[in-house]
Amino acid sequence: DNTVTVEKDLEGITLTGDYEVLNFVHLNGTEDAVFDKWFNLLGIPKATAPVKNGYTTWYNYYPNINETIVNHDLEALSKVDADIDIFQIDDGYQTNVGDWLSVDVKKFPCGMKVIADKIHKKAMQAGLWLAPFAAQYVSEVAKAHPDWIIRHKSGKPVRCGLNWGGFYALDIENPEVREHIRHFFDIVLNDWGYDLVKLDFLYAAAIIPNHGKTRGQLMCEAMDFLRECVGEKQILGCGVPMMPAFGKVDYCRIGADMGLSWHRKAKSHREDVSTVHALGNTVFRRQLDGRAFRNDPDVFLLRENNMHCTFEQRKIIATVNKLFGSVLFTSDNVDDYNQLQMNALLKTFQKDDIAILRAEFSAEQRRVMEIEYTENGENKFFRFDLENGNMLSEMLDR
């Protein structure tokens, strides 16, 4: 109906004085000028973190990682003749979500510091995944400290999701919880030596209005707290409402998880696993990149095994990520690559000078994505069908 509806969530807030509920600004100008002005009015300085090429364990092995897998894929990646910045260990190294310092010794008998040291010896930064506000139902932290769990007014613990058989959220309004979180960050960053932490399921801090504060206020304060804990080291935010993360994280996931097939449909909500949604998010949230943080579009995967996209579709995903993203991660064992796959990896990891001129759906076909851009000063054009994953034009000079 050509209408825009704006709602402000004020549930749970306690007010004692004046409170600015909404503040609007109407700006005219070019796309870049308008977005630059808006972020300037918000007082958020431009993001300075560099583009990162690298690897994460998740989208091949999921939680089924171990020291052997990590060592093998690290060694293979280190032999690639490309600018590779970071190697990230994802979920699966810990005994339970929430027990971050309890490493699964069957999987990682040498511990996580040794892994970080090996990554550093390959001239890469070491990254580690955590969900700092989450506590699996069966975790030691949830069993030992039931008073740390966010609860409904009835006293019943709030359930935050079905992952890992279900999890609760830690209440950072509790000083003991804050000290607990500060402690495991100190060990991970300073004793183990990790350079970047991917912090996931952050929405758990604001799962309900609490302590006389709205969910929005709780989320913003939680992001301030994480920035304090991590200090000068880097944060890749994930599973977080984006605006509270503006200016608080170095990198941020800006959309859905990438699927292993093109056609997997989101089952429950728009942030569910979906390649189509992930690509749409990557294109149409591009204006956040370099302003709010550096955008993480999620992974590109070029391998044949454990993959259900055509090679053409895999190349589309890699190209879109490169054009619009600043975190270019794969989860492939590159030892298995053929020459075509290796060439595609090297092209994606090449740090070219890219400027987007236009990116939108075709006026004739709303499912067809059209992208005009310059790459190292050359005009190029890229067109593909978002619905079925067909490339309609190669990246040609125009």
Short mmCIF file of N, CA, C and O in Angstrom, two decimals, residues 62 259-264 275 301 303-311 313-314 317:
data_model
loop_
_atom_site.label_atom_id
_atom_site.label_comp_id
_atom_site.label_asym_id
_atom_site.label_seq_id
_atom_site.Cartn_x
_atom_site.Cartn_y
_atom_site.Cartn_z
N TYR A 62 30.72 -29.10 10.79
CA TYR A 62 29.75 -28.70 11.81
C TYR A 62 30.37 -28.99 13.20
O TYR A 62 31.55 -28.69 13.39
N GLY A 259 23.13 -22.23 2.97
CA GLY A 259 22.78 -23.65 2.93
C GLY A 259 23.73 -24.43 2.03
O GLY A 259 24.45 -23.84 1.22
N LEU A 260 23.74 -25.73 2.17
CA LEU A 260 24.57 -26.58 1.30
C LEU A 260 23.90 -26.84 -0.04
O LEU A 260 24.50 -27.40 -0.95
N SER A 261 22.63 -26.44 -0.18
CA SER A 261 21.94 -26.51 -1.47
C SER A 261 21.33 -25.14 -1.76
O SER A 261 21.07 -24.36 -0.84
N TRP A 262 21.10 -24.85 -3.01
CA TRP A 262 20.53 -23.56 -3.38
C TRP A 262 19.07 -23.48 -2.97
O TRP A 262 18.58 -22.44 -2.55
N HIS A 263 18.37 -24.58 -3.07
CA HIS A 263 16.91 -24.54 -2.98
C HIS A 263 16.37 -24.84 -1.59
O HIS A 263 15.16 -24.94 -1.41
N ARG A 264 17.25 -24.99 -0.59
CA ARG A 264 16.72 -25.23 0.75
C ARG A 264 15.92 -24.03 1.21
O ARG A 264 16.43 -22.90 1.25
N THR A 275 20.14 -20.27 1.35
CA THR A 275 21.09 -19.64 0.44
C THR A 275 20.47 -18.42 -0.24
O THR A 275 21.11 -17.37 -0.36
N LEU A 301 31.49 -21.92 -0.75
CA LEU A 301 32.00 -23.29 -0.74
C LEU A 301 32.16 -23.76 -2.18
O LEU A 301 31.22 -23.68 -2.97
N ARG A 303 33.85 -26.86 -2.95
CA ARG A 303 34.15 -28.29 -2.97
C ARG A 303 33.04 -29.08 -3.66
O ARG A 303 31.92 -28.57 -3.85
N GLU A 304 33.33 -30.36 -3.96
CA GLU A 304 32.35 -31.28 -4.55
C GLU A 304 31.63 -32.08 -3.48
O GLU A 304 30.42 -32.29 -3.57
N ASN A 305 32.37 -32.57 -2.49
CA ASN A 305 31.76 -33.44 -1.47
C ASN A 305 31.00 -32.61 -0.44
O ASN A 305 31.33 -31.45 -0.18
N ASN A 306 29.96 -33.22 0.13
CA ASN A 306 29.15 -32.55 1.15
C ASN A 306 28.66 -31.19 0.65
O ASN A 306 28.69 -30.20 1.35
N MET A 307 28.19 -31.17 -0.60
CA MET A 307 27.75 -29.93 -1.24
C MET A 307 26.71 -30.28 -2.28
O MET A 307 26.86 -31.28 -3.01
N HIS A 308 25.63 -29.49 -2.37
CA HIS A 308 24.52 -29.83 -3.25
C HIS A 308 24.15 -28.69 -4.20
O HIS A 308 23.03 -28.64 -4.69
N CYS A 309 25.10 -27.79 -4.44
CA CYS A 309 24.94 -26.75 -5.46
C CYS A 309 25.78 -27.13 -6.68
O CYS A 309 26.82 -27.77 -6.55
N THR A 310 25.33 -26.69 -7.85
CA THR A 310 26.16 -26.86 -9.04
C THR A 310 27.40 -25.97 -8.90
O THR A 310 27.44 -25.04 -8.10
N PHE A 311 28.42 -26.25 -9.72
CA PHE A 311 29.62 -25.43 -9.65
C PHE A 311 29.31 -24.00 -10.07
O PHE A 311 29.87 -23.04 -9.53
N GLN A 313 26.51 -22.41 -9.49
CA GLN A 313 25.89 -21.78 -8.31
C GLN A 313 26.93 -21.44 -7.25
O GLN A 313 26.87 -20.38 -6.62
N ARG A 314 27.90 -22.35 -7.07
CA ARG A 314 28.97 -22.08 -6.10
C ARG A 314 29.77 -20.84 -6.49
O ARG A 314 30.16 -20.04 -5.64
N ILE A 317 27.76 -17.65 -5.65
CA ILE A 317 27.86 -17.31 -4.22
C ILE A 317 29.21 -16.66 -3.91
O ILE A 317 29.28 -15.64 -3.22
#
